[in-house]
Amino acid sequence: MGKGGHQIAAPDVALRNPTAATRGRRWPSLLPWILPAVIVALWWGSVAVGIFEVFQLPPPPIVLDAAIGMWRRGLLQQDLLATTVRVLEGFALGSVVAIVLGTVTGLSLRSEKILEPTLQALRTVPTLAWAPLFILWLGIDEIPKVTLVAVGAFFPVYVNLVAGIKGVDRKLVEVARVFDLGPFAIARRVVLPAAVPDLITGLRLGATQAWLFVVVAEFFGASQGLGFRLTDSQQSTRVDLMFVAIVSLAILGKLTDSGIRAVERRVIAWRDTIGERRPE
Amino acid sequence: MSRPLTIRELRKRYGDLPVLGGVDIEVAPSEIVAVVGPSGCGKSTLLRLVAGLDTHYRGEIRVGDELVCGPLPAVGLVFQEPRLFPWLSVVDNVAFGLDDRRGATSATLVREVLEAVDLTPFAAALPKQLSGGMAQRVALARSLVTEPQVLLLDEPFSSLDAFTRMRLQDHLLNAWVRYRPTLLLVTHDLDEAVYLADRVVLFGERPGRVVDVIRVAPPRPRDRRDPALAALRVALLEALHLERDASLVTS
């Protein structure tokens, strides 16, 4: 049986073989860049043929110049740092609270009945409604901005974790029950590990939300940050600077997502899904 | 080390639907008893009750002197599907039910049981890398490692192909020789029943009850081609048909 089994397992091992993965990697690694290249080409081309005026849509070289100029004056670094710190702090705060509340709600029916209706109602409140209130309550420094980002990160993490816990296979729980494990041991050893993939999905969505919410937070009473740069350059009709902010946000958002996905691939390599086979 | 299993006047209903209508089975220490019967006759329910997963029943289930009113450490259950924890390696799946306090001995126990089911080279593998038969052997090892005195098996090999199934039956017998648990096996495979069991208990249509018990005399190790086993299989088949015809007449 050992030999027969080995043959069955062999293709799987080959798929995960590092040399095989890197060999198939040279071409696919270019694929993600095709679409951005097309977008830049359209952007540049539409100004070149006169669909848009330069003041409406500054072409890539002008945006690059603006970015270099901002960098030389130290503004770009300052904005990037301010926004990134707010995102990281808010994301950390929101995720931790979401993981605590989500675990409690997912595991205990009573907590679910107490917490869930209120949280679901709060979830539907638009971001813009919170921002002025947070400033009113929490002042105009970093705290209201970080709080707003935390609210943004909280809900995707919370919702996905609760769904993950509720979706754990009853059959696996039964195995633990046969071994006479108590509810806490079952939660720790079966339910929570099984919900980790959903938690990571939630963290990815939460990180995306954090980048959206930080911009809104910086619309109100900030003196630095990419969101502040957006409104500030809008008022002074510096469309090139707006583009610097927008492109920066896109790059930072993508980097965050890639980071979480790298963690995801390590933590849930055990999953047997078609997504796990993708050499990326 | 193993204990007898005593089931007396066991009745179970789901709402208005009677599933078990007074079941009496006695399994001696280290005996192997197979339960066969038509689907829906409550065989799986019987095992769930003995395993303590469902405690709403009337009658009596005893493991040794102990009354079953919840899962007991002395009782193991192998399900129809492997039900491995996909995030744990083979070793960690097998060690799942072991008490943390056993410390160093648990590593030895796990190593021994993996050897018994021939899975030592795959100790570090993840469940997704295993074939169906290997996964079910891991499940068997996970149930055996705690050295249960009574081991219940719920159609454990039914989803496997014929060759793998025969191999796993022999794995089970080897493990039984080594650990000597009392075995109660639910199956719908008559060949499996006569090959493995000391006695075959025949269940009737719902509500499930024992309609016949057939003793399998040939000593182990048995030969699957033994005409005596074939004859017993025929006898079982006839008994099942008689039972079905009888229930058709009454309904």
XYZ file of C-alpha atoms in Angstrom:
531
model
C 0.000 0.000 0.000
C 2.873 2.323 0.807
C 4.166 2.181 -2.758
C 0.728 2.591 -4.310
C 0.038 5.535 -2.061
C 3.312 7.152 -2.976
C 2.375 7.156 -6.622
C -0.855 8.884 -5.804
C 0.846 11.545 -3.746
C 3.671 12.099 -6.206
C 1.999 14.554 -8.669
C 1.068 16.781 -5.786
C 4.630 16.895 -4.534
C 5.863 17.694 -8.030
C 3.515 20.669 -8.230
C 5.058 22.095 -5.117
C 8.575 21.370 -6.238
C 10.400 24.749 -6.208
C 12.333 24.173 -9.438
C 9.158 23.289 -11.297
C 7.482 26.385 -9.896
C 10.275 28.776 -10.888
C 10.498 27.246 -14.332
C 6.866 28.007 -15.052
C 7.305 31.416 -13.530
C 9.191 33.407 -16.139
C 6.191 34.058 -18.349
C 3.330 34.332 -15.842
C 5.319 36.965 -13.913
C 4.879 39.338 -16.875
C 1.141 38.744 -17.173
C 0.065 41.025 -14.301
C 1.879 43.951 -15.943
C -0.010 43.812 -19.234
C -3.109 45.607 -17.988
C -1.263 48.436 -16.174
C 0.821 48.970 -19.338
C -2.362 49.218 -21.423
C -3.873 51.686 -18.965
C -0.772 53.909 -19.022
C -0.736 53.742 -22.830
C -4.416 54.782 -23.040
C -3.829 57.544 -20.497
C -0.863 58.920 -22.407
C -2.491 58.400 -25.819
C -5.749 60.122 -24.923
C -3.852 63.308 -24.050
C -1.567 63.001 -27.091
C -4.471 62.808 -29.568
C -6.344 65.579 -27.762
C -9.282 63.747 -26.171
C -8.291 65.393 -22.874
C -6.389 68.590 -22.280
C -3.163 68.449 -20.288
C -4.748 70.400 -17.394
C -7.549 67.796 -17.228
C -5.400 64.710 -17.504
C -1.680 65.359 -17.124
C 0.281 62.664 -19.012
C 2.595 60.243 -17.148
C 5.838 62.274 -17.578
C 4.264 65.358 -16.018
C 2.901 63.294 -13.103
C 6.338 61.731 -12.665
C 7.911 65.202 -12.652
C 5.409 66.318 -10.021
C 6.213 63.285 -7.913
C 9.950 63.958 -8.152
C 9.348 67.570 -7.234
C 7.302 66.579 -4.209
C 9.962 64.094 -3.183
C 12.728 66.744 -3.404
C 10.744 69.045 -1.125
C 10.172 66.110 1.253
C 6.388 66.316 0.870
C 5.820 62.950 -0.766
C 7.720 61.031 1.921
C 5.819 62.937 4.584
C 2.439 62.136 2.996
C 3.280 58.486 2.421
C 4.509 58.040 5.974
C 1.561 59.839 7.593
C -1.020 57.853 5.632
C 0.747 54.492 6.011
C 1.092 54.926 9.775
C -2.617 55.780 10.087
C -3.553 52.748 8.010
C -1.335 50.376 9.975
C -2.518 51.650 13.345
C -6.182 51.692 12.357
C -5.974 48.311 10.669
C -4.273 46.762 13.700
C -6.811 48.253 16.104
C -9.833 47.327 13.981
C -8.631 43.776 13.311
C -7.828 43.012 16.928
C -11.235 44.195 18.119
C -12.886 42.305 15.244
C -11.051 39.083 16.071
C -12.025 39.299 19.741
C -15.684 40.154 19.092
C -15.943 37.806 16.117
C -14.631 34.877 18.142
C -17.062 35.565 20.966
C -20.025 36.050 18.615
C -19.136 33.066 16.473
C -18.796 30.679 19.382
C -21.578 31.779 21.697
C -25.181 32.011 20.628
C -26.010 34.353 23.480
C -23.288 36.855 22.576
C -24.461 36.632 19.007
C -27.970 37.607 20.039
C -26.649 40.533 22.069
C -24.056 41.886 19.630
C -25.087 40.940 16.138
C -28.187 43.147 15.539
C -26.427 46.284 16.738
C -23.261 45.623 14.780
C -25.215 44.893 11.619
C -27.090 48.176 12.016
C -23.868 50.130 12.580
C -22.332 48.472 9.540
C -24.825 50.150 7.224
C -23.905 53.679 8.375
C -21.888 55.395 5.618
C -18.277 56.332 6.347
C -18.835 60.014 5.688
C -21.389 60.116 8.488
C -18.830 58.991 11.048
C -15.984 61.316 10.105
C -17.369 64.650 11.422
C -18.658 62.967 14.579
C -15.291 61.414 15.374
C -13.653 64.824 14.999
C -16.289 66.299 17.276
C -15.786 63.613 19.905
C -12.120 62.762 19.601
C -10.476 66.030 18.560
C -8.621 66.812 15.363
C -5.349 64.993 15.905
C -4.516 61.396 14.980
C -7.081 59.640 17.181
C -10.237 60.312 15.109
C -8.439 59.389 11.880
C -7.070 56.126 13.260
C -10.495 55.347 14.743
C -12.178 55.855 11.393
C -9.677 53.555 9.707
C -10.269 51.011 12.487
C -14.029 51.143 11.835
C -13.347 50.521 8.169
C -11.096 47.538 8.867
C -13.325 46.136 11.607
C -16.396 45.028 9.667
C -14.886 42.882 6.904
C -12.706 41.069 9.455
C -15.601 40.595 11.868
C -18.141 39.460 9.274
C -15.793 36.975 7.619
C -14.542 35.517 10.889
C -18.072 34.974 12.202
C -19.091 33.380 8.898
C -15.992 31.193 9.018
C -16.724 29.997 12.536
C -20.376 29.314 11.726
C -19.330 27.437 8.607
C -17.018 24.953 10.309
C -17.854 21.382 9.312
C -20.012 19.757 11.996
C -18.368 16.457 11.127
C -14.967 17.668 12.312
C -16.485 18.920 15.552
C -17.990 15.461 16.019
C -14.552 13.856 15.809
C -13.431 16.061 18.678
C -16.569 15.191 20.633
C -15.874 11.464 20.299
C -12.535 12.183 21.989
C -14.509 13.773 24.813
C -13.099 17.277 24.289
C -14.860 20.122 26.110
C -16.283 23.206 24.388
C -13.166 25.315 24.959
C -10.825 22.654 23.614
C -13.100 22.183 20.587
C -13.087 25.932 19.944
C -9.314 26.170 20.251
C -8.342 23.003 18.421
C -11.033 22.621 15.756
C -13.296 25.625 15.214
C -10.760 28.452 15.231
C -8.112 26.720 13.067
C -10.825 25.794 10.567
C -11.953 29.443 10.411
C -8.475 30.807 9.656
C -8.945 30.913 5.848
C -12.056 33.067 6.267
C -10.253 35.247 8.780
C -7.492 35.925 6.271
C -10.039 36.772 3.573
C -11.508 39.230 6.072
C -8.087 40.720 6.791
C -7.474 41.268 3.089
C -10.805 43.026 2.646
C -10.211 44.928 5.882
C -6.859 46.206 4.644
C -8.477 47.434 1.431
C -11.166 49.183 3.457
C -8.496 50.758 5.665
C -6.923 52.444 2.627
C -10.336 53.743 1.516
C -11.228 55.046 4.960
C -7.885 56.757 5.549
C -8.480 58.993 2.541
C -11.862 60.019 3.894
C -10.311 60.589 7.319
C -7.685 62.862 5.825
C -10.281 64.928 3.990
C -11.184 66.379 7.364
C -8.669 68.445 9.252
C -5.425 66.818 8.173
C -2.289 68.755 7.295
C -0.448 65.871 5.671
C -1.189 62.518 4.097
C -2.315 61.366 0.672
C -5.983 62.156 1.361
C -5.040 65.666 2.429
C -2.914 66.004 -0.750
C -5.950 65.011 -2.834
C -8.265 67.713 -1.451
C -5.504 70.291 -1.199
C -4.400 69.889 -4.814
C -8.020 69.794 -5.946
C -8.546 73.225 -4.420
C -5.429 74.559 -6.109
C -6.334 72.671 -9.335
C -3.035 70.827 -9.361
C -4.335 67.747 -11.158
C -0.779 66.416 -11.496
C -0.416 66.307 -7.697
C -3.811 64.599 -7.410
C -2.503 61.925 -9.734
C 0.611 61.473 -7.624
C -1.649 60.818 -4.628
C -3.936 58.458 -6.549
C -1.105 56.394 -8.021
C 0.588 56.255 -4.602
C -2.627 54.953 -3.011
C -2.991 52.303 -5.700
C 0.589 51.106 -5.220
C 0.394 51.070 -1.412
C -2.949 49.233 -1.469
C -1.576 46.629 -3.811
C 1.571 46.169 -1.694
C -0.523 45.640 1.440
C -2.658 43.071 -0.326
C 0.381 41.220 -1.666
C 1.858 41.166 1.831
C -1.255 39.609 3.328
C -1.475 37.112 0.493
C 2.110 36.053 1.133
C 1.168 35.372 4.757
C -1.983 33.593 3.567
C -0.044 31.209 1.360
C 2.186 30.216 4.255
C -0.487 29.929 6.909
C -3.097 28.021 4.925
C -0.962 25.925 2.633
C -3.007 22.984 3.943
C -6.072 24.010 1.981
C -6.937 21.716 -0.895
C -8.370 24.174 -3.390
C -7.586 25.133 -6.980
C -6.382 28.511 -5.697
C -3.588 26.782 -3.778
C -2.125 25.331 -6.947
C -1.433 28.674 -8.548
C 2.311 29.320 -8.678
C 2.429 33.036 -8.016
C -7.608 -4.840 28.550
C -10.724 -4.592 26.399
C -14.201 -4.531 27.815
C -17.519 -6.053 26.792
C -20.225 -3.939 25.183
C -23.784 -4.526 26.294
C -26.794 -3.047 24.529
C -30.199 -3.813 26.045
C -33.672 -2.889 24.836
C -32.259 0.134 23.017
C -34.955 2.381 21.566
C -34.533 5.633 19.701
C -36.904 7.891 17.805
C -36.477 11.090 15.844
C -39.697 12.953 16.611
C -42.493 10.557 15.672
C -40.213 8.336 13.638
C -39.004 5.239 15.524
C -35.461 4.424 14.375
C -34.441 1.695 16.777
C -37.152 -0.569 18.138
C -35.548 -2.416 21.035
C -32.077 -3.613 20.125
C -30.198 -6.236 22.161
C -26.564 -6.916 21.319
C -23.807 -8.258 23.529
C -20.237 -8.072 22.323
C -17.678 -10.015 24.351
C -14.243 -8.491 25.119
C -12.108 -8.441 21.937
C -14.925 -9.944 19.907
C -15.679 -8.604 16.423
C -19.355 -8.163 15.655
C -20.634 -6.861 12.324
C -24.073 -5.295 11.921
C -25.634 -5.579 8.479
C -29.039 -4.530 7.259
C -30.939 -2.448 4.729
C -30.128 1.237 4.507
C -32.109 3.418 6.868
C -32.479 0.639 9.428
C -30.728 2.664 12.117
C -27.279 1.046 12.002
C -25.430 4.369 12.053
C -27.761 5.696 14.733
C -26.833 2.684 16.843
C -23.140 3.596 16.659
C -23.786 7.285 17.395
C -25.634 6.252 20.536
C -22.897 3.868 21.664
C -20.278 6.568 20.980
C -22.215 8.942 23.243
C -22.759 11.534 20.497
C -26.501 11.343 21.090
C -27.746 10.650 24.586
C -31.484 10.781 23.956
C -32.417 7.112 23.970
C -34.252 4.568 26.038
C -32.723 1.321 27.162
C -29.228 0.628 28.280
C -25.750 0.850 26.781
C -22.850 -0.329 28.897
C -19.141 -0.442 28.216
C -17.936 -2.866 30.864
C -19.844 -1.608 33.891
C -19.925 1.967 32.697
C -23.253 3.359 31.485
C -22.939 5.440 28.307
C -24.343 8.921 28.782
C -21.807 10.870 26.717
C -18.510 10.229 24.939
C -16.202 7.889 26.877
C -12.414 7.773 26.536
C -12.750 3.992 26.364
C -14.844 4.153 23.168
C -13.450 5.095 19.752
C -15.380 5.713 16.541
C -14.191 5.553 12.944
C -16.558 7.385 10.616
C -17.534 6.558 7.079
C -15.361 9.444 5.826
C -11.825 9.981 7.188
C -12.751 13.365 8.705
C -9.102 14.357 9.074
C -8.244 17.871 10.212
C -6.902 19.367 6.975
C -4.530 21.773 8.728
C -2.780 19.027 10.707
C -0.119 16.686 9.354
C -0.666 12.932 9.524
C 1.239 12.707 12.837
C -0.722 15.550 14.399
C -4.026 14.128 13.183
C -3.172 10.784 14.754
C -2.090 12.448 18.001
C -5.263 14.572 18.149
C -7.048 12.509 20.773
C -4.006 11.890 22.956
C -3.901 13.616 26.267
C -1.225 16.352 26.406
C -0.139 15.023 29.760
C 1.192 11.815 28.238
C 4.148 13.854 26.985
C 6.978 11.766 25.557
C 5.026 8.511 25.541
C 2.551 9.963 23.071
C 5.285 10.230 20.427
C 6.012 6.536 20.884
C 2.315 5.634 20.701
C 1.900 7.612 17.492
C 4.972 6.039 15.942
C 3.747 2.555 16.791
C 0.258 3.061 15.417
C 1.564 4.613 12.187
C 3.700 1.532 11.761
C 0.679 -0.686 12.389
C -1.215 0.953 9.508
C 1.879 1.191 7.306
C 1.995 4.986 7.122
C 5.378 5.773 8.675
C 6.772 7.388 5.464
C 3.809 9.775 5.336
C 4.002 11.045 8.896
C 4.696 14.611 7.799
C 2.209 14.693 4.894
C -0.893 16.858 4.879
C -4.317 15.228 4.374
C -4.660 16.792 0.916
C -1.668 14.751 -0.235
C -3.235 11.420 0.740
C -5.340 9.008 -1.276
C -8.730 7.954 0.084
C -7.429 4.683 1.454
C -4.456 6.340 3.146
C -6.688 8.985 4.679
C -8.951 6.298 6.102
C -5.928 4.490 7.553
C -4.930 7.724 9.276
C -8.442 7.923 10.688
C -8.133 4.330 11.902
C -4.762 5.127 13.506
C -6.238 8.220 15.171
C -8.912 6.051 16.783
C -6.513 3.295 17.801
C -3.770 5.440 19.317
C -5.788 6.165 22.435
C -6.124 2.381 22.867
C -9.915 2.326 23.169
C -11.415 -0.759 24.750
C -14.344 -0.598 22.370
C -13.883 0.521 18.782
C -16.907 1.362 16.636
C -16.653 1.506 12.854
C -19.400 3.053 10.722
C -19.100 1.625 7.189
C -15.436 2.620 7.334
C -14.395 1.286 3.928
C -17.567 1.823 1.916
C -16.227 4.695 -0.178
C -13.100 2.810 -1.265
C -12.496 0.628 -4.314
C -12.559 -3.157 -3.876
C -8.768 -3.653 -3.704
C -8.125 -0.837 -1.274
C -11.030 -2.063 0.805
C -9.561 -5.569 1.102
C -6.182 -4.121 2.102
C -7.786 -1.939 4.735
C -9.736 -4.882 6.126
C -6.411 -6.629 6.668
C -4.938 -3.468 8.204
C -7.875 -3.433 10.566
C -7.371 -7.079 11.499
C -3.644 -6.512 12.087
C -4.414 -3.554 14.297
C -7.052 -5.600 16.115
C -4.506 -8.360 16.787
C -2.158 -5.757 18.214
C -4.593 -3.668 20.291
C -7.353 -6.249 20.849
C -10.288 -3.814 21.155
C -13.878 -4.994 21.223
C -15.116 -4.203 17.703
C -18.607 -3.262 16.569
C -18.634 -2.736 12.828
C -21.537 -1.454 10.748
C -21.327 -2.411 7.091
C -23.473 -3.092 4.061
C -20.800 -5.298 2.526
C -21.666 -8.944 3.287
C -18.200 -10.163 2.232
C -16.653 -7.728 4.652
C -18.974 -8.883 7.412
C -18.171 -12.596 7.050
C -14.449 -11.968 6.509
C -13.968 -9.801 9.595
C -16.565 -10.762 12.162
C -16.988 -13.475 14.768
C -20.720 -12.895 14.583
C -22.895 -11.064 12.106
C -25.973 -9.320 13.458
C -28.787 -8.848 10.980
C -30.923 -5.725 11.310
C -34.496 -5.492 10.043
C -36.187 -2.567 8.313
C -37.069 0.507 10.331
C -37.492 0.572 13.228
C -34.174 -1.248 13.439
C -34.011 -4.397 15.522
C -32.014 -7.616 15.509
C -33.718 -10.239 13.349
C -30.939 -12.810 13.186
C -27.416 -13.514 14.421
C -25.065 -15.682 12.392
C -21.854 -17.080 13.833
C -18.809 -17.098 11.560
C -16.908 -20.218 12.594
C -13.725 -20.332 10.441
C -10.681 -19.316 12.522
C -8.435 -16.397 11.581
C -6.485 -15.758 9.459
C -9.280 -16.497 7.035
C -9.101 -17.100 3.338
C -11.458 -14.904 1.350
C -11.955 -17.832 -1.066
C -13.037 -20.183 1.730
C -16.319 -21.841 0.561
C -17.552 -21.718 4.155
C -17.488 -17.893 3.997
C -19.285 -17.951 0.660
C -21.962 -20.188 2.144
C -22.415 -17.821 5.068
C -22.718 -14.945 2.647
C -25.510 -16.772 0.850
C -27.222 -17.487 4.140
C -27.024 -13.773 5.055
C -28.373 -12.747 1.670
C -31.305 -15.099 2.030
C -32.023 -13.911 5.519
C -31.985 -10.284 4.299
C -34.342 -11.092 1.455
C -36.682 -13.043 3.723
C -36.707 -10.119 6.096
C -37.467 -7.651 3.317
C -40.250 -9.818 1.864
C -41.742 -10.204 5.313
C -41.760 -6.477 5.908
C -43.282 -5.891 2.457
C -46.125 -8.265 3.306
C -46.832 -6.618 6.633
C -46.781 -3.113 5.158
